[in-house]
Tab-separated table of C-alpha atoms in Angstrom:
chain	number	residue	atom	x	y	z
Q	1	MET	CA	115.248	-19.243	-166.027
Q	2	SER	CA	117.761	-20.318	-168.238
Q	3	ASP	CA	119.847	-17.685	-170.268
Q	4	MET	CA	119.212	-20.107	-173.179
Q	5	GLU	CA	115.563	-19.330	-173.007
Q	6	GLN	CA	114.253	-17.184	-175.850
Q	7	ALA	CA	112.631	-13.943	-175.510
Q	8	PRO	CA	108.954	-14.468	-176.310
Q	9	ALA	CA	108.126	-13.352	-179.906
Q	10	ARG	CA	106.119	-10.238	-180.495
Q	11	THR	CA	102.936	-9.967	-182.649
Q	12	PRO	CA	102.547	-6.866	-184.903
Q	13	LEU	CA	100.265	-5.532	-182.234
Q	14	TYR	CA	102.706	-5.507	-179.499
Q	15	ALA	CA	103.190	-2.011	-179.132
Q	16	ARG	CA	99.291	-1.428	-179.023
Q	17	HIS	CA	99.230	-3.926	-176.119
Q	18	ILE	CA	101.734	-2.252	-174.250
Q	19	ALA	CA	100.198	1.271	-175.142
Q	20	LEU	CA	96.847	0.139	-173.834
Q	21	GLY	CA	98.251	-1.115	-170.685
Q	22	GLY	CA	98.241	-4.871	-171.299
Q	23	ARG	CA	99.683	-7.240	-168.866
Q	24	MET	CA	101.910	-8.889	-170.818
Q	25	VAL	CA	102.827	-12.810	-170.366
Q	26	ASP	CA	104.798	-15.380	-172.486
Q	27	PHE	CA	101.896	-17.551	-174.009
Q	28	ALA	CA	103.005	-20.357	-176.330
Q	29	GLY	CA	106.254	-18.273	-177.013
Q	30	TYR	CA	104.316	-15.060	-177.745
Q	31	ALA	CA	104.351	-11.958	-175.528
Q	32	LEU	CA	100.412	-11.252	-174.914
Q	33	PRO	CA	98.284	-9.646	-172.862
Q	34	VAL	CA	96.264	-11.555	-170.109
Q	35	ASN	CA	94.085	-8.468	-169.620
Q	36	TYR	CA	94.127	-4.710	-170.120
Q	37	SER	CA	93.575	-2.045	-167.570
Q	38	LYS	CA	89.712	-2.756	-167.028
Q	39	GLY	CA	90.436	-6.581	-166.250
Q	40	VAL	CA	89.368	-9.923	-167.555
Q	41	LEU	CA	85.844	-9.636	-165.654
Q	42	ALA	CA	85.080	-6.288	-167.360
Q	43	GLU	CA	86.349	-7.366	-170.499
Q	44	HIS	CA	84.501	-10.715	-170.544
Q	45	LEU	CA	81.348	-8.933	-170.081
Q	46	PHE	CA	82.032	-6.157	-172.410
Q	47	THR	CA	82.627	-8.960	-175.216
Q	48	ARG	CA	79.058	-10.362	-174.569
Q	49	GLU	CA	77.384	-6.931	-174.505
Q	50	LYS	CA	79.397	-5.269	-177.267
Q	51	ALA	CA	82.520	-6.377	-179.385
Q	52	GLY	CA	85.701	-7.342	-177.988
Q	53	LEU	CA	89.112	-7.022	-180.400
Q	54	PHE	CA	91.137	-10.029	-180.030
Q	55	ASP	CA	94.933	-10.173	-180.954
Q	56	VAL	CA	95.348	-14.151	-181.955
Q	57	SER	CA	98.172	-13.427	-184.235
Q	58	HIS	CA	100.259	-16.091	-182.402
Q	59	MET	CA	98.023	-19.063	-183.992
Q	60	GLY	CA	99.508	-20.697	-186.919
Q	61	GLN	CA	97.957	-19.982	-190.575
Q	62	ALA	CA	98.914	-21.542	-193.642
Q	63	LEU	CA	98.008	-22.263	-197.118
Q	64	LEU	CA	97.644	-25.794	-198.144
Q	65	SER	CA	97.268	-26.183	-201.934
Q	66	GLY	CA	97.783	-28.759	-204.591
Q	67	PRO	CA	95.955	-31.575	-206.612
Q	68	ASP	CA	93.322	-33.197	-204.540
Q	69	ALA	CA	94.271	-31.195	-201.349
Q	70	ALA	CA	91.017	-31.895	-199.748
Q	71	ARG	CA	90.859	-35.340	-200.092
Q	72	ARG	CA	94.651	-35.867	-199.114
Q	73	LEU	CA	94.090	-33.731	-195.746
Q	74	GLU	CA	91.582	-36.014	-194.866
Q	75	SER	CA	94.185	-38.639	-194.490
Q	76	LEU	CA	95.111	-36.785	-191.361
Q	77	VAL	CA	91.783	-35.344	-190.023
Q	78	PRO	CA	88.625	-37.010	-189.272
Q	79	GLY	CA	86.519	-34.200	-190.492
Q	80	ASP	CA	84.744	-34.070	-194.005
Q	81	ILE	CA	86.936	-31.840	-196.200
Q	82	GLN	CA	85.721	-33.107	-199.685
Q	83	ALA	CA	82.351	-31.924	-198.619
Q	84	LEU	CA	83.323	-28.534	-197.848
Q	85	ALA	CA	82.039	-26.107	-200.654
Q	86	PRO	CA	84.360	-23.112	-201.394
Q	87	GLY	CA	84.009	-20.164	-199.043
Q	88	ARG	CA	83.127	-22.837	-196.145
Q	89	ILE	CA	84.615	-23.242	-192.866
Q	90	ARG	CA	84.975	-26.441	-190.813
Q	91	TYR	CA	86.358	-27.580	-187.192
Q	92	THR	CA	88.337	-30.765	-187.211
Q	93	GLN	CA	91.361	-32.551	-185.459
Q	94	PHE	CA	94.826	-33.876	-186.579
Q	95	THR	CA	94.617	-37.301	-184.790
Q	96	ASN	CA	97.524	-39.608	-184.012
Q	97	ASP	CA	97.359	-43.290	-184.719
Q	98	GLU	CA	96.276	-44.058	-181.280
Q	99	GLY	CA	92.924	-41.910	-182.269
Q	100	GLY	CA	94.233	-39.145	-179.666
Q	101	ILE	CA	94.285	-35.364	-180.836
Q	102	LEU	CA	97.472	-33.978	-181.804
Q	103	ASP	CA	95.971	-30.514	-182.498
Q	104	ASP	CA	92.231	-29.067	-183.561
Q	105	LEU	CA	92.010	-26.822	-186.341
Q	106	MET	CA	89.906	-24.658	-188.862
Q	107	VAL	CA	89.995	-25.581	-192.208
Q	108	THR	CA	88.480	-23.302	-194.828
Q	109	ARG	CA	88.254	-24.194	-198.624
Q	110	LEU	CA	89.107	-21.666	-200.911
Q	111	ALA	CA	88.548	-21.413	-204.470
Q	112	SER	CA	90.472	-23.956	-206.522
Q	113	ASN	CA	93.148	-22.450	-208.863
Q	114	ALA	CA	95.272	-23.806	-211.786
Q	115	ALA	CA	97.632	-25.566	-209.144
Q	116	GLY	CA	94.760	-27.533	-207.660
Q	117	GLU	CA	92.576	-27.183	-204.509
Q	118	ARG	CA	93.463	-24.704	-201.591
Q	119	LEU	CA	92.636	-24.888	-198.032
Q	120	PHE	CA	93.398	-22.355	-195.480
Q	121	LEU	CA	94.224	-23.919	-192.049
Q	122	VAL	CA	94.359	-22.153	-188.789
Q	123	VAL	CA	96.055	-24.021	-185.720
Q	124	ASN	CA	97.006	-23.535	-182.459
Q	125	ALA	CA	100.196	-21.576	-181.608
Q	126	ALA	CA	101.849	-24.404	-179.252
Q	127	CYS	CA	101.389	-26.850	-182.059
Q	128	LYS	CA	102.137	-25.146	-185.210
Q	129	GLN	CA	105.652	-26.003	-185.858
Q	130	ALA	CA	104.768	-29.729	-185.108
Q	131	ASP	CA	101.428	-29.431	-187.353
Q	132	PHE	CA	103.360	-27.839	-190.054
Q	133	ALA	CA	106.138	-30.466	-189.964
Q	134	HIS	CA	103.501	-33.485	-189.998
Q	135	LEU	CA	101.409	-31.929	-192.918
Q	136	ARG	CA	104.901	-31.483	-194.895
Q	137	ALA	CA	105.955	-35.136	-193.753
Q	138	LYS	CA	102.711	-36.866	-194.526
Q	139	LEU	CA	101.486	-34.755	-197.502
Q	140	PRO	CA	104.806	-34.287	-199.282
Q	141	ASP	CA	103.034	-34.075	-202.778
Q	142	LEU	CA	101.091	-30.664	-201.594
Q	143	ARG	CA	102.280	-27.245	-200.986
Q	144	LEU	CA	102.558	-25.888	-197.476
Q	145	ASP	CA	102.764	-22.011	-197.323
Q	146	ALA	CA	102.737	-20.940	-193.712
Q	147	LEU	CA	101.609	-17.457	-193.580
Q	148	GLU	CA	104.201	-16.114	-191.189
Q	149	ASP	CA	103.875	-12.265	-191.892
Q	150	HIS	CA	100.235	-12.175	-191.334
Q	151	ALA	CA	98.305	-11.318	-188.266
Q	152	LEU	CA	94.831	-12.802	-187.056
Q	153	LEU	CA	92.628	-10.393	-185.537
Q	154	ALA	CA	89.158	-11.581	-183.907
Q	155	LEU	CA	86.149	-9.425	-183.333
Q	156	GLN	CA	83.863	-11.093	-181.370
Q	157	GLY	CA	80.239	-10.161	-179.851
Q	158	PRO	CA	76.759	-8.968	-180.529
Q	159	ALA	CA	78.053	-5.755	-181.948
Q	160	ALA	CA	80.906	-7.173	-184.163
Q	161	ALA	CA	78.924	-7.398	-187.272
Q	162	ALA	CA	77.526	-3.775	-187.314
Q	163	VAL	CA	80.871	-2.487	-186.228
Q	164	LEU	CA	82.940	-4.320	-188.854
Q	165	GLU	CA	80.396	-3.382	-191.662
Q	166	ARG	CA	81.136	0.194	-191.349
Q	167	HIS	CA	84.701	-0.774	-192.091
Q	168	VAL	CA	84.743	-3.433	-194.499
Q	169	PRO	CA	81.633	-3.280	-196.277
Q	170	GLY	CA	79.975	-6.684	-197.347
Q	171	VAL	CA	81.073	-8.603	-194.308
Q	172	SER	CA	77.810	-8.662	-192.404
Q	173	ALA	CA	76.629	-10.984	-195.344
Q	174	LEU	CA	78.684	-13.770	-194.354
Q	175	GLY	CA	76.891	-16.740	-192.563
Q	176	PHE	CA	78.558	-18.360	-189.577
Q	177	MET	CA	81.515	-20.720	-190.746
Q	178	ALA	CA	81.881	-18.946	-194.129
Q	179	HIS	CA	84.643	-17.198	-195.344
Q	180	ASP	CA	85.453	-14.550	-198.082
Q	181	TYR	CA	88.251	-12.024	-199.092
Q	182	PHE	CA	87.849	-8.142	-199.090
Q	183	ILE	CA	90.116	-5.304	-200.047
Q	184	TRP	CA	90.739	-2.846	-197.351
Q	185	ARG	CA	92.832	-0.110	-198.085
Q	186	GLY	CA	94.619	-2.041	-200.621
Q	187	ALA	CA	95.193	-4.960	-198.427
Q	188	GLN	CA	93.790	-8.397	-198.629
Q	189	LEU	CA	91.622	-9.426	-195.703
Q	190	GLY	CA	90.589	-13.080	-195.272
Q	191	VAL	CA	87.523	-12.644	-193.189
Q	192	SER	CA	85.815	-15.795	-191.435
Q	193	ARG	CA	82.395	-15.600	-189.587
Q	194	SER	CA	83.532	-17.532	-186.728
Q	195	GLY	CA	85.335	-17.343	-183.271
Q	196	TYR	CA	86.132	-18.757	-179.973
Q	197	THR	CA	83.597	-17.159	-177.414
Q	198	GLY	CA	80.290	-18.602	-178.571
Q	199	GLU	CA	79.235	-15.203	-179.919
Q	200	ASP	CA	78.602	-13.915	-183.477
Q	201	GLY	CA	82.100	-12.614	-184.800
Q	202	PHE	CA	84.661	-12.418	-187.355
Q	203	GLU	CA	88.397	-13.767	-187.580
Q	204	ILE	CA	90.555	-11.410	-189.902
Q	205	SER	CA	93.892	-12.901	-191.486
Q	206	LEU	CA	95.683	-9.903	-192.771
Q	207	PRO	CA	99.374	-8.519	-193.091
Q	208	ALA	CA	100.870	-6.925	-190.582
Q	209	ASP	CA	100.620	-3.071	-191.221
Q	210	ALA	CA	96.866	-3.533	-192.274
Q	211	ALA	CA	96.264	-5.094	-188.865
Q	212	ARG	CA	97.544	-2.336	-186.922
Q	213	SER	CA	95.651	0.091	-188.859
Q	214	LEU	CA	92.455	-1.839	-188.776
Q	215	ALA	CA	92.717	-2.424	-185.120
Q	216	ASP	CA	93.513	1.187	-184.414
Q	217	LEU	CA	90.326	2.298	-186.254
Q	218	LEU	CA	88.121	-0.537	-184.489
Q	219	LEU	CA	89.464	0.840	-181.208
Q	220	LEU	CA	88.000	4.102	-181.959
Q	221	GLU	CA	84.554	2.643	-181.930
Q	222	ASP	CA	82.422	2.961	-178.801
Q	223	ASP	CA	81.281	-0.455	-178.970
Q	224	VAL	CA	84.832	-1.951	-179.173
Q	225	GLU	CA	87.172	-2.895	-176.540
Q	226	PRO	CA	90.628	-4.581	-176.296
Q	227	ILE	CA	90.318	-8.218	-174.816
Q	228	GLY	CA	93.130	-10.232	-173.625
Q	229	LEU	CA	93.679	-14.035	-173.071
Q	230	GLY	CA	92.132	-14.079	-169.610
Q	231	ALA	CA	88.794	-13.193	-170.969
Q	232	ARG	CA	89.081	-15.140	-174.039
Q	233	ASP	CA	89.847	-18.400	-171.768
Q	234	SER	CA	86.453	-17.495	-169.584
Q	235	LEU	CA	84.447	-16.779	-172.814
Q	236	ARG	CA	85.365	-19.890	-174.480
Q	237	LEU	CA	84.708	-21.945	-171.072
Q	238	GLU	CA	81.337	-20.620	-170.604
Q	239	ALA	CA	80.807	-21.589	-174.437
Q	240	GLY	CA	81.736	-25.314	-173.671
Q	241	LEU	CA	84.537	-25.067	-176.246
Q	242	CYS	CA	87.744	-27.034	-175.873
Q	243	LEU	CA	91.228	-25.633	-175.324
Q	244	TYR	CA	93.797	-27.898	-176.658
Q	245	GLY	CA	96.580	-29.281	-174.048
Q	246	HIS	CA	93.735	-28.905	-171.483
Q	247	ASP	CA	90.487	-30.389	-172.415
Q	248	ILE	CA	91.849	-32.383	-175.366
Q	249	ASP	CA	95.476	-33.913	-176.154
Q	250	ARG	CA	97.224	-36.767	-177.066
Q	251	THR	CA	95.201	-38.981	-175.274
Q	252	THR	CA	91.646	-38.128	-175.708
Q	253	SER	CA	89.743	-38.995	-178.823
Q	254	PRO	CA	87.476	-36.722	-180.522
Q	255	ILE	CA	84.627	-39.125	-179.590
Q	256	GLU	CA	85.627	-38.979	-175.576
Q	257	ALA	CA	85.715	-35.099	-176.117
Q	258	GLY	CA	82.403	-34.749	-177.390
Q	259	LEU	CA	83.350	-33.642	-180.940
Q	260	VAL	CA	81.607	-36.211	-182.903
Q	261	TRP	CA	79.643	-33.414	-184.435
Q	262	SER	CA	82.816	-32.565	-186.135
Q	263	MET	CA	82.643	-35.909	-188.395
Q	264	SER	CA	80.310	-36.600	-191.203
Q	265	ARG	CA	78.466	-39.900	-191.562
Q	266	ARG	CA	80.842	-40.697	-194.587
Q	267	ARG	CA	83.819	-40.236	-192.594
Q	268	ARG	CA	82.645	-42.140	-189.500
Q	269	GLU	CA	81.619	-45.157	-191.631
Q	270	GLN	CA	84.616	-45.115	-194.041
Q	271	GLY	CA	87.422	-43.934	-191.445
Q	272	GLY	CA	90.816	-43.496	-193.460
Q	273	PHE	CA	92.412	-41.012	-190.901
Q	274	PRO	CA	94.868	-41.868	-188.145
Q	275	GLY	CA	93.378	-43.627	-185.249
Q	276	ALA	CA	90.344	-44.776	-187.115
Q	277	ALA	CA	90.278	-48.149	-185.418
Q	278	ARG	CA	89.878	-46.838	-182.079
Q	279	ILE	CA	87.396	-44.169	-182.956
Q	280	GLN	CA	84.939	-46.462	-184.979
Q	281	LYS	CA	85.345	-48.699	-182.109
Q	282	GLU	CA	84.136	-45.960	-179.567
Q	283	LEU	CA	81.430	-45.154	-182.027
Q	284	ALA	CA	80.282	-48.583	-182.091
Q	285	GLU	CA	80.710	-49.592	-178.273
Q	286	GLY	CA	80.787	-46.679	-176.321
Q	287	VAL	CA	83.724	-44.704	-174.469
Q	288	ALA	CA	85.371	-45.255	-171.423
Q	289	ARG	CA	85.185	-41.598	-170.353
Q	290	GLN	CA	83.832	-38.632	-171.712
Q	291	ARG	CA	83.890	-34.716	-171.406
Q	292	VAL	CA	81.058	-33.027	-169.630
Q	293	GLY	CA	80.053	-29.658	-167.903
Q	294	LEU	CA	80.261	-29.345	-164.334
Q	295	ALA	CA	78.688	-27.161	-162.084
Q	296	PRO	CA	79.861	-26.589	-158.518
Q	297	ASP	CA	77.072	-25.947	-155.952
Q	298	GLY	CA	79.239	-23.504	-153.894
Q	299	LYS	CA	81.176	-20.475	-154.841
Q	300	ALA	CA	84.899	-21.895	-154.813
Q	301	PRO	CA	86.357	-22.617	-158.314
Q	302	ALA	CA	87.717	-25.972	-159.223
Q	303	ARG	CA	90.655	-25.774	-161.601
Q	304	GLU	CA	92.438	-27.758	-164.007
Q	305	GLY	CA	93.792	-30.813	-162.410
Q	306	ALA	CA	91.033	-31.187	-159.583
Q	307	GLU	CA	89.942	-34.743	-158.867
Q	308	ILE	CA	86.216	-35.655	-159.578
Q	309	THR	CA	84.722	-38.203	-157.009
Q	310	ASN	CA	81.650	-40.311	-156.787
Q	311	ALA	CA	79.541	-40.249	-153.779
Q	312	ASP	CA	81.713	-42.845	-152.242
Q	313	GLY	CA	84.762	-40.705	-152.826
Q	314	ALA	CA	86.314	-42.795	-155.287
Q	315	VAL	CA	88.133	-40.865	-158.025
Q	316	ILE	CA	86.345	-41.131	-161.276
Q	317	GLY	CA	87.818	-38.152	-163.323
Q	318	ARG	CA	89.612	-34.825	-163.514
Q	319	VAL	CA	88.735	-31.452	-164.349
Q	320	THR	CA	90.447	-30.189	-167.551
Q	321	SER	CA	89.430	-26.547	-167.558
Q	322	GLY	CA	87.578	-24.670	-164.665
Q	323	GLY	CA	87.103	-21.291	-163.117
Q	324	PHE	CA	84.751	-18.429	-162.742
Q	325	ALA	CA	81.869	-17.652	-165.239
Q	326	PRO	CA	81.554	-13.865	-165.302
Q	327	SER	CA	78.503	-14.030	-167.206
Q	328	LEU	CA	76.798	-16.556	-164.512
Q	329	GLY	CA	78.470	-15.193	-161.465
Q	330	ARG	CA	79.394	-18.500	-160.457
Q	331	PRO	CA	82.162	-21.241	-161.169
Q	332	ILE	CA	81.972	-23.747	-163.866
Q	333	ALA	CA	84.195	-26.600	-165.123
Q	334	MET	CA	84.776	-29.360	-167.530
Q	335	GLY	CA	86.097	-32.594	-167.010
Q	336	TYR	CA	86.074	-36.391	-168.156
Q	337	VAL	CA	83.993	-39.008	-165.945
Q	338	PRO	CA	82.948	-42.529	-167.208
Q	339	PRO	CA	79.530	-42.447	-169.157
Q	340	GLU	CA	77.646	-43.708	-166.183
Q	341	PHE	CA	78.487	-40.448	-164.568
Q	342	ALA	CA	77.774	-38.336	-167.377
Q	343	ARG	CA	74.177	-37.847	-167.390
Q	344	GLU	CA	72.877	-34.518	-166.527
Q	345	GLY	CA	72.203	-33.832	-163.073
Q	346	THR	CA	74.664	-36.677	-161.657
Q	347	ALA	CA	75.563	-35.565	-158.269
Q	348	VAL	CA	79.735	-35.724	-158.124
Q	349	ASN	CA	82.492	-33.912	-155.713
Q	350	LEU	CA	85.298	-31.801	-156.917
Q	351	ILE	CA	88.423	-32.016	-154.649
Q	352	VAL	CA	89.584	-28.546	-154.103
Q	353	ARG	CA	92.587	-28.305	-151.655
Q	354	GLY	CA	91.787	-31.474	-150.014
Q	355	LYS	CA	87.944	-30.519	-149.548
Q	356	ALA	CA	85.230	-32.496	-151.410
Q	357	LEU	CA	83.113	-29.842	-153.096
Q	358	PRO	CA	79.439	-30.960	-154.267
Q	359	ALA	CA	79.048	-30.226	-157.965
Q	360	ARG	CA	76.621	-31.578	-160.584
Q	361	VAL	CA	77.218	-32.420	-164.214
Q	362	VAL	CA	75.530	-29.989	-166.595
Q	363	ALA	CA	74.920	-29.667	-170.013
Q	364	LEU	CA	77.101	-27.684	-172.369
Q	365	PRO	CA	77.443	-24.846	-173.477
Q	366	PHE	CA	76.909	-23.091	-169.964
Q	367	VAL	CA	76.166	-19.994	-171.809
Q	368	PRO	CA	73.885	-20.570	-175.152
Q	369	ASN	CA	75.981	-19.746	-178.177
Q	370	ARG	CA	74.890	-16.911	-180.431
Q	371	TYR	CA	76.180	-17.513	-183.615
Q	372	HIS	CA	74.961	-15.761	-186.472
Q	373	ARG	CA	72.726	-18.408	-188.427
Q	374	PRO	CA	70.005	-16.765	-190.386
Q	375	VAL	CA	66.644	-18.300	-190.275
Q	376	LYS	CA	65.930	-19.643	-193.659
Q	377	GLY	CA	62.665	-18.769	-195.165
S	1	MET	CA	97.308	3.989	-132.423
S	2	ALA	CA	97.440	1.263	-134.863
S	3	ASP	CA	100.702	0.002	-136.392
S	4	MET	CA	100.787	-1.254	-140.162
S	5	PHE	CA	103.225	-3.980	-141.104
S	6	PHE	CA	103.672	-5.990	-144.223
S	7	THR	CA	105.166	-9.277	-145.393
S	8	LYS	CA	107.199	-10.178	-148.738
S	9	ASP	CA	104.260	-12.234	-149.734
S	10	HIS	CA	102.075	-8.805	-149.884
S	11	GLU	CA	99.973	-9.309	-146.844
S	12	TYR	CA	99.287	-6.364	-144.536
S	13	ILE	CA	98.481	-6.426	-140.739
S	14	VAL	CA	97.211	-3.730	-138.747
S	15	VAL	CA	97.819	-4.179	-135.177
S	16	GLU	CA	95.609	-2.716	-132.370
S	17	ASP	CA	95.368	-3.668	-128.731
S	18	GLY	CA	97.143	-6.986	-129.393
S	19	VAL	CA	94.857	-7.891	-132.301
S	20	GLY	CA	96.038	-7.812	-136.175
S	21	ARG	CA	93.540	-7.246	-138.960
S	22	VAL	CA	94.933	-9.254	-142.089
S	23	GLY	CA	94.440	-8.701	-145.648
S	24	ILE	CA	96.325	-8.132	-148.972
S	25	THR	CA	97.943	-5.030	-150.276
S	26	ARG	CA	96.919	-2.623	-152.840
S	27	PHE	CA	99.553	-4.061	-155.048
S	28	ALA	CA	98.684	-7.678	-154.339
S	29	GLN	CA	95.190	-7.317	-155.809
S	30	GLY	CA	96.060	-5.405	-158.688
S	31	GLN	CA	98.338	-8.403	-159.623
S	32	LEU	CA	95.699	-10.885	-158.881
S	33	GLY	CA	93.018	-9.061	-160.881
S	34	ASP	CA	89.499	-9.365	-160.203
S	35	VAL	CA	88.779	-11.405	-156.975
S	36	VAL	CA	85.946	-13.826	-157.420
S	37	PHE	CA	86.321	-16.150	-154.183
S	38	VAL	CA	87.844	-15.925	-151.032
S	39	GLU	CA	88.213	-19.164	-148.659
S	40	LEU	CA	88.840	-18.075	-144.954
S	41	PRO	CA	89.902	-19.817	-141.931
S	42	ASP	CA	87.567	-20.866	-139.058
S	43	VAL	CA	87.085	-18.568	-136.260
S	44	GLY	CA	89.397	-20.371	-133.272
S	45	ALA	CA	91.811	-21.653	-135.532
S	46	GLN	CA	95.389	-21.129	-134.390
S	47	ARG	CA	98.174	-20.244	-137.040
S	48	ARG	CA	101.888	-20.054	-136.975
S	49	GLN	CA	103.663	-17.252	-138.521
S	50	GLY	CA	103.720	-17.866	-142.303
S	51	GLU	CA	101.327	-20.566	-142.105
S	52	GLU	CA	98.395	-20.620	-144.926
S	53	THR	CA	95.491	-18.998	-143.461
S	54	GLY	CA	93.195	-18.452	-146.557
S	55	VAL	CA	93.067	-18.701	-150.340
S	56	VAL	CA	92.170	-15.707	-152.799
S	57	GLU	CA	90.908	-16.496	-156.254
S	58	SER	CA	90.940	-14.315	-159.047
S	59	VAL	CA	89.466	-14.985	-162.335
S	60	LYS	CA	92.922	-15.865	-163.462
S	61	ALA	CA	94.196	-18.227	-160.407
S	62	ALA	CA	94.121	-19.121	-156.555
S	63	SER	CA	96.772	-17.689	-154.217
S	64	GLU	CA	97.634	-18.701	-150.661
S	65	VAL	CA	97.101	-16.110	-147.986
S	66	PHE	CA	99.803	-16.436	-145.409
S	67	SER	CA	99.633	-15.363	-141.677
S	68	PRO	CA	101.864	-12.508	-140.806
S	69	VAL	CA	101.934	-13.670	-137.084
S	70	SER	CA	101.204	-16.411	-134.980
S	71	GLY	CA	97.887	-16.420	-132.854
S	72	GLU	CA	94.337	-17.500	-132.854
S	73	VAL	CA	91.802	-16.318	-135.548
S	74	VAL	CA	89.093	-14.265	-133.560
S	75	GLU	CA	87.144	-13.056	-136.514
S	76	VAL	CA	86.732	-13.261	-140.206
S	77	ASN	CA	85.285	-11.018	-142.685
S	78	ALA	CA	81.961	-12.578	-143.426
S	79	ASP	CA	81.080	-9.673	-146.275
S	80	LEU	CA	83.781	-11.296	-148.608
S	81	SER	CA	81.373	-14.194	-149.045
S	82	ASP	CA	78.969	-12.345	-151.264
S	83	HIS	CA	80.955	-9.300	-152.098
S	84	PRO	CA	84.805	-10.837	-152.939
S	85	ALA	CA	85.388	-7.712	-155.072
S	86	LEU	CA	85.783	-5.831	-151.733
S	87	VAL	CA	89.254	-7.211	-151.955
S	88	ASN	CA	89.912	-5.180	-155.173
S	89	GLU	CA	87.665	-1.882	-154.439
S	90	ASP	CA	89.102	-1.296	-150.842
S	91	PRO	CA	91.719	-4.171	-150.072
S	92	GLN	CA	93.433	-2.232	-146.958
S	93	GLY	CA	89.894	-1.246	-145.605
S	94	ASP	CA	86.864	-3.137	-145.963
S	95	GLY	CA	88.101	-6.014	-148.043
S	96	TRP	CA	90.357	-7.412	-144.907
S	97	PHE	CA	90.470	-11.238	-144.574
S	98	PHE	CA	90.655	-11.965	-140.827
S	99	LYS	CA	91.657	-10.760	-137.434
S	100	ILE	CA	94.298	-12.876	-135.473
S	101	LYS	CA	95.207	-12.346	-131.560
S	102	LEU	CA	98.931	-12.097	-131.532
S	103	ALA	CA	100.590	-14.812	-129.680
S	104	ASN	CA	104.093	-13.398	-129.921
S	105	PRO	CA	103.985	-9.617	-130.659
S	106	ALA	CA	107.797	-9.738	-131.018
S	107	GLU	CA	107.270	-11.192	-134.520
S	108	LEU	CA	106.013	-8.034	-135.935
S	109	SER	CA	109.893	-6.700	-135.939
S	110	SER	CA	110.354	-9.633	-138.508
S	111	LEU	CA	107.758	-7.890	-140.784
S	112	LEU	CA	108.498	-4.963	-143.164
S	113	ASP	CA	107.366	-1.369	-142.355
S	114	LYS	CA	105.643	0.726	-145.172
S	115	ALA	CA	109.034	2.215	-146.272
S	116	ALA	CA	110.532	-1.036	-146.752
S	117	TYR	CA	107.392	-2.411	-148.371
S	118	ASP	CA	107.117	0.510	-150.741
S	119	ALA	CA	110.650	0.036	-151.860
S	120	LEU	CA	109.903	-3.910	-152.335
S	121	VAL	CA	106.916	-2.907	-154.581
S	122	ALA	CA	109.061	-0.213	-156.181
S	123	SER	CA	111.558	-2.654	-157.232
S	124	LEU	CA	108.925	-5.179	-158.728
S	125	ALA	CA	107.372	-2.511	-160.994
C-alpha cells in the first residue's frame, strides 16, 4: 500500500459500525462493514425474515434542477423521465456513445418550484464523481447540488413498513417506487419505497445527525438488525439485480443486461440518448450476448470471472456475479451467454479451479421479489 | 500424546502415530466467516509441504488450504460435504479437513508451536 493512498472516508454511522462489531473494509473509498458479529448468513436471512438496516451513505445523492430538467436528463439516459410523475421513482442508466453503461441510477421526480423541474438522483459510490462531472459538462444549463452532508439508510424486509411507520407515521402509505418527504424530529427525511434486496423496504435520505438518531432508534427494535455489505451483495444477487462494475459496465448495453424494461416504448422508438444507435439496433436485430441466471448442479460456488463453456468445452461467456445463496442453501450466479444458450434449462459448464462444473440457465430472479404493490380494487 | 502445530497461513495439524489431522484454525474461520463449501483432496493424493490441498469457501470468498507437511492423504472429512458449517462451529475438532501420513516428520520443526501461533494471531488483531 502506498503512502499516497488516502484513508477511506467515514460515513456518519462509522462509530456505530465499530460499536456494533462491524468488520470494516474499504469499499469505493468508504470504510464500511462487510458484516457485523452475527455474520453474512444470519444477516441475509434476518433481512428476508424481518428487517435489515443498511448504511448506504457512500452512494452519491444529488438534486438536479432547472427548466426542463426531466427532458434534459433524457439526453443522457434511456429511461422515460418526462413521464415520471412527481413523487415517483424510476431506475435508469447513464449510457456512453457506444451504448455501454457508465453507471446505473435511481431518478425521483420531486415537485417543481420557481426554478423549474427538480430531480433527485442516487448513483453508485464508485461512479459518483464521474457521474456528477458528466452531468455538469453535458447539462451546464441545469443546477446540480450534491447532497454531500446527507446520509442514506436502507431499511429492507417484510417488517420494514410496520417498523418505520411507528417512527415516521405515513411512510407505509407509499407504494413501491414512490417517494415523499416527512419531518422527523425537525429534520427532513426523503423517503423512497425502494431498495436493492428484492424485499419491501425504504431508502431514507437525511442529514447526518438525524441519521445517527434514527438508526439508533430503529436498532432498538426487535425486528431490526444492522446488515453489512456482504449480505447486501447476496440479497441483490438472489433478487437478480445488477451490480455496477460487475454485471454491467461500459461494454454492456442495457439490452444485453436485460434492462429493456427500464425503457419506455417512446424512448426505445425515439432514441435521443447516448448510444441509441446500438441499443435500437439490438432491439431490432437481437443481441450478441445476454445476461442470464445460472444454477450450478453441485455445491461449489462459481464466482465472478469463471468461464462459461458449452457441452463441447468452448468458452461461450463469463460469470459476472456468483456465490452462495443463503435463502436457497445452494450456489447461484449470473453471467453473459449468446442468445442460443440463454433459454431456460440450457446445460452449460462453469469452470472453477480448472474443473468444468455442470450448471443450468435459470430464470431471474432466483428468489421471488416481494415489493409492495397494493392490489388495485 | 498428540502434538499440535500451526502454519503462518492458519492451518493446524495434530500429529498422532505419524498421521496428521489438518484443518484451519479458530482464528481463520473467524476471518473467513460462514463457510458454505469445502473442496477436499482425493484419498491417496500425494502432497508436498505448502502445496494446495483443498479450498474453503465462505459466503465472501474462496481460500486455498495448504498442506502443512508432505505426505499421502489417507482420509478426508466426509461430513463437511453436507455440513460445511462444522468448520465454523468446531474448526479444531469436528471441522477438520483431511488426514495426511507424514513423509518427513522433520518438517514439523518448520511449523509454529501454539505459543508462536498465538503470538502471530495477537499481532494481527
